[in-house]
PDB file of C-alpha atoms in Angstrom:
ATOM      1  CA  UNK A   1     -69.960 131.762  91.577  1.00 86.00           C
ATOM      2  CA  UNK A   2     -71.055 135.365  90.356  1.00 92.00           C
ATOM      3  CA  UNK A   3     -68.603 137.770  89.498  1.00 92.00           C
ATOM      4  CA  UNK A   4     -68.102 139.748  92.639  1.00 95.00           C
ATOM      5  CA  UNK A   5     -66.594 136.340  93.891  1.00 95.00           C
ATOM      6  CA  UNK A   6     -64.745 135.246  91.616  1.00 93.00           C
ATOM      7  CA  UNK A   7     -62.677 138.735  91.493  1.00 96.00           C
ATOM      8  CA  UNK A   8     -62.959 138.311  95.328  1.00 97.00           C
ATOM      9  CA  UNK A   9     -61.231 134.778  94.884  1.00 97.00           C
ATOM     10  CA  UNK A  10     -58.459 136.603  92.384  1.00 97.00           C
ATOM     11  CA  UNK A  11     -57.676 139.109  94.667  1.00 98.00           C
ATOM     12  CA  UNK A  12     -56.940 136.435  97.799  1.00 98.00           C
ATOM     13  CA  UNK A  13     -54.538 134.411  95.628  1.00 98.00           C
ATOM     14  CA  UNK A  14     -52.454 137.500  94.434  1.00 98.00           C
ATOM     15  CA  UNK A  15     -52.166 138.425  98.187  1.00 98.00           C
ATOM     16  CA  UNK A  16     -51.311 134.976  98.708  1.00 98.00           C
ATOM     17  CA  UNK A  17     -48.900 134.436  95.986  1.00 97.00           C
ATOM     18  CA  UNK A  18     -47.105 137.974  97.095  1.00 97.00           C
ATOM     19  CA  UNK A  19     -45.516 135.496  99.559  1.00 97.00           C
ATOM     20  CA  UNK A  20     -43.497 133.926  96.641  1.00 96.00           C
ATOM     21  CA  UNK A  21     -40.078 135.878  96.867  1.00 92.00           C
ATOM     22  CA  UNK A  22     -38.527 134.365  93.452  1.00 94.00           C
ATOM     23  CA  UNK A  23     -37.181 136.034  90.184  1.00 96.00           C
ATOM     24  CA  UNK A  24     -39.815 134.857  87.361  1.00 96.00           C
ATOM     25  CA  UNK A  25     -42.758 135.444  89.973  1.00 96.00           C
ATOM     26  CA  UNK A  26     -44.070 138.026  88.378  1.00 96.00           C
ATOM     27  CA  UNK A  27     -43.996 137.145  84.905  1.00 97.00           C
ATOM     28  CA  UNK A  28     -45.411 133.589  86.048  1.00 96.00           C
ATOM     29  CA  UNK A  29     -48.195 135.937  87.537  1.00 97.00           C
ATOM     30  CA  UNK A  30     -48.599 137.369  84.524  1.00 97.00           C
ATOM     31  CA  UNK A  31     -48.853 134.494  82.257  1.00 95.00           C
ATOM     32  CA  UNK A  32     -51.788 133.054  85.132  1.00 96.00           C
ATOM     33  CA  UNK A  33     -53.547 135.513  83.798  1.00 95.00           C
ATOM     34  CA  UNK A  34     -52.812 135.656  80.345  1.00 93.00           C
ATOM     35  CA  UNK A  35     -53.667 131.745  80.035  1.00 91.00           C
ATOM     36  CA  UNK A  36     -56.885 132.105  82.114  1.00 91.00           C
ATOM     37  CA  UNK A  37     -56.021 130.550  85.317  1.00 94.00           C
ATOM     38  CA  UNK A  38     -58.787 132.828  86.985  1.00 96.00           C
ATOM     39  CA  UNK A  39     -61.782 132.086  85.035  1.00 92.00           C
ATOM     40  CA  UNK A  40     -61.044 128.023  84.568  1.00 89.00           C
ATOM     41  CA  UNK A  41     -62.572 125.372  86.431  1.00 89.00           C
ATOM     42  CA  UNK A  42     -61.091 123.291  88.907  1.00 87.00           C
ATOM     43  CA  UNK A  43     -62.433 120.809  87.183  1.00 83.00           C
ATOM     44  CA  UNK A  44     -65.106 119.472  84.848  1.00 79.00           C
ATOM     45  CA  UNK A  45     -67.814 117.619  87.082  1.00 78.00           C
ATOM     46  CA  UNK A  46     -66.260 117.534  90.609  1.00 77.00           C
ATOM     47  CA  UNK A  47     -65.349 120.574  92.601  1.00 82.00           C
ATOM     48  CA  UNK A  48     -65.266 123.568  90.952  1.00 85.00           C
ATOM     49  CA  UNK A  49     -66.564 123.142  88.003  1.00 80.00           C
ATOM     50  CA  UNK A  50     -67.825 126.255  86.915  1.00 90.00           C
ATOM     51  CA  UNK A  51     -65.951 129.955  86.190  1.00 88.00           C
ATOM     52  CA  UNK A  52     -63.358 130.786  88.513  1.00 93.00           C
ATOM     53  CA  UNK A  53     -63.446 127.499  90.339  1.00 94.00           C
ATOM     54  CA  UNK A  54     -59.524 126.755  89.778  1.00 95.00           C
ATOM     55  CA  UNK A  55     -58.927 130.090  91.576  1.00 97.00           C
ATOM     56  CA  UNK A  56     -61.420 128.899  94.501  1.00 97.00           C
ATOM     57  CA  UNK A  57     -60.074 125.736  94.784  1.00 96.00           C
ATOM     58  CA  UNK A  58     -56.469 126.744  94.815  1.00 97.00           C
ATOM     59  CA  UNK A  59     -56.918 128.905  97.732  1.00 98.00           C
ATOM     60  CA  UNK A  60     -58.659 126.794  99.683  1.00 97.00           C
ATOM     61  CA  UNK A  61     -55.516 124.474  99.347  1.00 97.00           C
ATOM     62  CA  UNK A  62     -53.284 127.114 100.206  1.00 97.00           C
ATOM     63  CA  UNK A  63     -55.657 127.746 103.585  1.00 97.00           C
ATOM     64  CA  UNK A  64     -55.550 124.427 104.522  1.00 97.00           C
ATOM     65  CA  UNK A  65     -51.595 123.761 103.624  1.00 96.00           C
ATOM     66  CA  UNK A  66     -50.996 126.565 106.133  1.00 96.00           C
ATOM     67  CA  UNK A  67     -52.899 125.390 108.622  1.00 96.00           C
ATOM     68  CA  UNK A  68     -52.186 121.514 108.163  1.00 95.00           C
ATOM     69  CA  UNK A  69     -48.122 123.063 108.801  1.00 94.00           C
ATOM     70  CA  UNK A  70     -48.655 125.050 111.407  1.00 93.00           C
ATOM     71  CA  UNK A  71     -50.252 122.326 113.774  1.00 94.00           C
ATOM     72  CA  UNK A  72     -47.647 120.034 112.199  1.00 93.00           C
ATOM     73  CA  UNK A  73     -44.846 122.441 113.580  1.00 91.00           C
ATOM     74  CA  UNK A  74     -46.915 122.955 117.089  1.00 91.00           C
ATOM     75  CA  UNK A  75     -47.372 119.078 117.474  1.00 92.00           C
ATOM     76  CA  UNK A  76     -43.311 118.287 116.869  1.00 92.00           C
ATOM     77  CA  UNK A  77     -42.720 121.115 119.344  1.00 91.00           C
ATOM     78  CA  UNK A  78     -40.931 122.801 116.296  1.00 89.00           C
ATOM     79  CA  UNK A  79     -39.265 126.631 117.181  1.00 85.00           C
ATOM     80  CA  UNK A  80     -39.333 127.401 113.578  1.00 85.00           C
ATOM     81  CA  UNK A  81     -41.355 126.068 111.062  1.00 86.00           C
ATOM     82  CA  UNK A  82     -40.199 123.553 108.530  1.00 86.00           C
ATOM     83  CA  UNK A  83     -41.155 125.378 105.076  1.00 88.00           C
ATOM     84  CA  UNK A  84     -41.305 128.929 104.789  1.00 90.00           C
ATOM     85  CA  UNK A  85     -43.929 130.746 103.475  1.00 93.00           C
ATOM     86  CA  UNK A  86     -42.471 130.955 100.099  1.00 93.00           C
ATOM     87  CA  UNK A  87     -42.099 126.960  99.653  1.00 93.00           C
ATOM     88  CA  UNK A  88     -46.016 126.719 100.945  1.00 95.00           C
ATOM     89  CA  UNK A  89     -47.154 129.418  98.837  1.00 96.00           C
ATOM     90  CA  UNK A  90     -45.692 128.054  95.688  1.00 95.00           C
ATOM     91  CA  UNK A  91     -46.783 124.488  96.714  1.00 94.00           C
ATOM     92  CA  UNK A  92     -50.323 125.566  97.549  1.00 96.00           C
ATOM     93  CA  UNK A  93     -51.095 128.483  94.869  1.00 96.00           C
ATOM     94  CA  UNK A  94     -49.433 126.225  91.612  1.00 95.00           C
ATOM     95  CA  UNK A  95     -49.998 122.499  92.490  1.00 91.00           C
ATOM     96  CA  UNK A  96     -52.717 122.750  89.167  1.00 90.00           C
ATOM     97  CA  UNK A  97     -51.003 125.299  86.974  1.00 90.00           C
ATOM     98  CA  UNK A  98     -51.271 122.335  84.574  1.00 80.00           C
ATOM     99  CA  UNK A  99     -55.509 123.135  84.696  1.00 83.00           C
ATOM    100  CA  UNK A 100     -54.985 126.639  82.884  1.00 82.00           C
ATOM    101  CA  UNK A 101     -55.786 126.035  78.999  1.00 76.00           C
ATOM    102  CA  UNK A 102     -57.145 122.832  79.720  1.00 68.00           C
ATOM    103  CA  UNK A 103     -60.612 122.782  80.058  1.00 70.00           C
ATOM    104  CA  UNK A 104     -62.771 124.158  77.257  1.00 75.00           C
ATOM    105  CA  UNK A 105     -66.169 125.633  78.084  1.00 73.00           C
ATOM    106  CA  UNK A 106     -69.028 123.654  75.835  1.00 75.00           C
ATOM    107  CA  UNK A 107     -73.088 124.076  75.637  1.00 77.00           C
ATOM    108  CA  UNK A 108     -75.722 121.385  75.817  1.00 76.00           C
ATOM    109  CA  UNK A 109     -79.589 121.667  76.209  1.00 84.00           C
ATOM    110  CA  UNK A 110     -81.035 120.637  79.367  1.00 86.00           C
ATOM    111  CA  UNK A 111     -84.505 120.242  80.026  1.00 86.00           C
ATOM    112  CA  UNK A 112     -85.622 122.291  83.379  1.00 88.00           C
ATOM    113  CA  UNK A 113     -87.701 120.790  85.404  1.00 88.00           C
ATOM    114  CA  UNK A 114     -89.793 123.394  87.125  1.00 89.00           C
ATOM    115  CA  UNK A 115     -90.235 125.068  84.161  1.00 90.00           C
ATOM    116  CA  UNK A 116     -90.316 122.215  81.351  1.00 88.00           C
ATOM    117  CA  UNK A 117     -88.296 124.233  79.024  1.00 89.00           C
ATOM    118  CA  UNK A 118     -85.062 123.328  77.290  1.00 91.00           C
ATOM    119  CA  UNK A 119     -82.099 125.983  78.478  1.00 88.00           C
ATOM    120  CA  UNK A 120     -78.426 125.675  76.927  1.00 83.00           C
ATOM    121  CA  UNK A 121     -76.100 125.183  79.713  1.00 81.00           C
ATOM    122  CA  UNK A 122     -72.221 125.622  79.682  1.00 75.00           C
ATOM    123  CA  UNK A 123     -70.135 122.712  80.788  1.00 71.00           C
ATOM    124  CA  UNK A 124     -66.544 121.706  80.519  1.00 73.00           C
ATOM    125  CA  UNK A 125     -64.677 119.263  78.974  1.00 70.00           C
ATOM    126  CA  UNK A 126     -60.901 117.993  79.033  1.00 71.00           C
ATOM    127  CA  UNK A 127     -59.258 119.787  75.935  1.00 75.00           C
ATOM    128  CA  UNK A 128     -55.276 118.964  76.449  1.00 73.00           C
ATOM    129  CA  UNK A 129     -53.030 120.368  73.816  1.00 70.00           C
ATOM    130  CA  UNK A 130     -49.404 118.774  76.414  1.00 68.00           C
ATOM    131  CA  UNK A 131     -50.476 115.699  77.505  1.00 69.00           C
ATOM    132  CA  UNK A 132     -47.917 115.190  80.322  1.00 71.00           C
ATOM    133  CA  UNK A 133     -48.898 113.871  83.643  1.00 70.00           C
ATOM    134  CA  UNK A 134     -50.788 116.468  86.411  1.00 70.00           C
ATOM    135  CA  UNK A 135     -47.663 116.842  88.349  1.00 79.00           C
ATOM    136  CA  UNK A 136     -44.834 116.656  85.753  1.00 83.00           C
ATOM    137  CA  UNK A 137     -46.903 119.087  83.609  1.00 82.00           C
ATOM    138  CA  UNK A 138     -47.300 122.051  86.199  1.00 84.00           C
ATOM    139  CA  UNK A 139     -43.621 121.724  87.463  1.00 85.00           C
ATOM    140  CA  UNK A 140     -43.007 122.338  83.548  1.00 78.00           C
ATOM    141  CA  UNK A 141     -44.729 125.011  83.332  1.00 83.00           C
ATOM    142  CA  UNK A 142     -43.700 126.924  86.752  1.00 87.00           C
ATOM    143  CA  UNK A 143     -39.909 126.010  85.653  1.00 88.00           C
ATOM    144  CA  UNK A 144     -40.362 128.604  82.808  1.00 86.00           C
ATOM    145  CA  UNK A 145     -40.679 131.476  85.135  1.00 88.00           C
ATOM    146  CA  UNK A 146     -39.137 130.653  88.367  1.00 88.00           C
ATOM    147  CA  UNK A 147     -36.847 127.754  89.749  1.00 88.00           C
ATOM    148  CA  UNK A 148     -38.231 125.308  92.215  1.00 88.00           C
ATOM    149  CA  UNK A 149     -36.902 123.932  95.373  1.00 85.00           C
ATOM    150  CA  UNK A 150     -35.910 120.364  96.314  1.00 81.00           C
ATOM    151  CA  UNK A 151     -38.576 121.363  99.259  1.00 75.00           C
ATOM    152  CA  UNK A 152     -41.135 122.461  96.735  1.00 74.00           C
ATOM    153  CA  UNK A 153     -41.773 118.841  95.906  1.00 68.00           C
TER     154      UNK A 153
END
């Protein structure tokens, strides 16, 4: 992911998260970006794994939450949905809060094929300072900014 993406990718999840209608939301936005939520990876040899991937990933989850409830609500003949906006924005958009400061960007040599010359690549590894659980650890963390829901869970 180049750069033009990845600020393409930040841009989508703060007009996403401008659905969350909470007091702390903005200083929770804040520390996102203060901790590096928009440059880490989603993860460290799976999907995303590279710069900005936890910001790609994230909204690709909130894309598919929305759509995954809205034929829910259409197939149960539903007049109103059954989570608002809010409740599937913060659901979506902070489900891996717990990923900012976690990963830490490393360099190894790696032979290139075509070429047969040794290049130093990046790669990331698991560097976790609060080991609490994935789940446990990002409620945590959104709880310091902004109160969640019983329907948040």
């Amino acid at each position: 992911m180049n750069e033009e993406q990845r600020m393409a990718e930040v841009e989508r999840f703060k007009n996403y998260f401008a659905y969350i209608n909470r007091p702390g939301a903005d200083k929770l936005l804040a520390w996102l970006e203060e901790v590096g939520f928009f440059t880490a990876p989603a993860s460290t040899k799976y999907h995303g794994a590279y710069a900005g991937g936890l910001v790609e990933h994230t909204n690709n989850v909130y894309r598919r939450l929305v759509k995954l409830a809205d034929e829910e609500d259409k197939r149960l003949g539903r007049t109103y949905p059954e989570y608002t906006v809010d409740t599937i924005a913060v659901v979506a958009l902070l489900h891996d809060v717990c990923k900012a400061q976690f990963y830490k960007e490393s360099f190894r040599n790696v032979k290139n094929e075509q070429t047969g010359s040794w290049e130093r690549k990046p790669f990331y590894q698991i560097e976790d300072l609060f080991p609490y659980g994935h789940g446990e650890k990002s409620v945590f963390l959104i709880e310091r900014f902004l109160r969640l829901k019983t329907s948040d869970a």
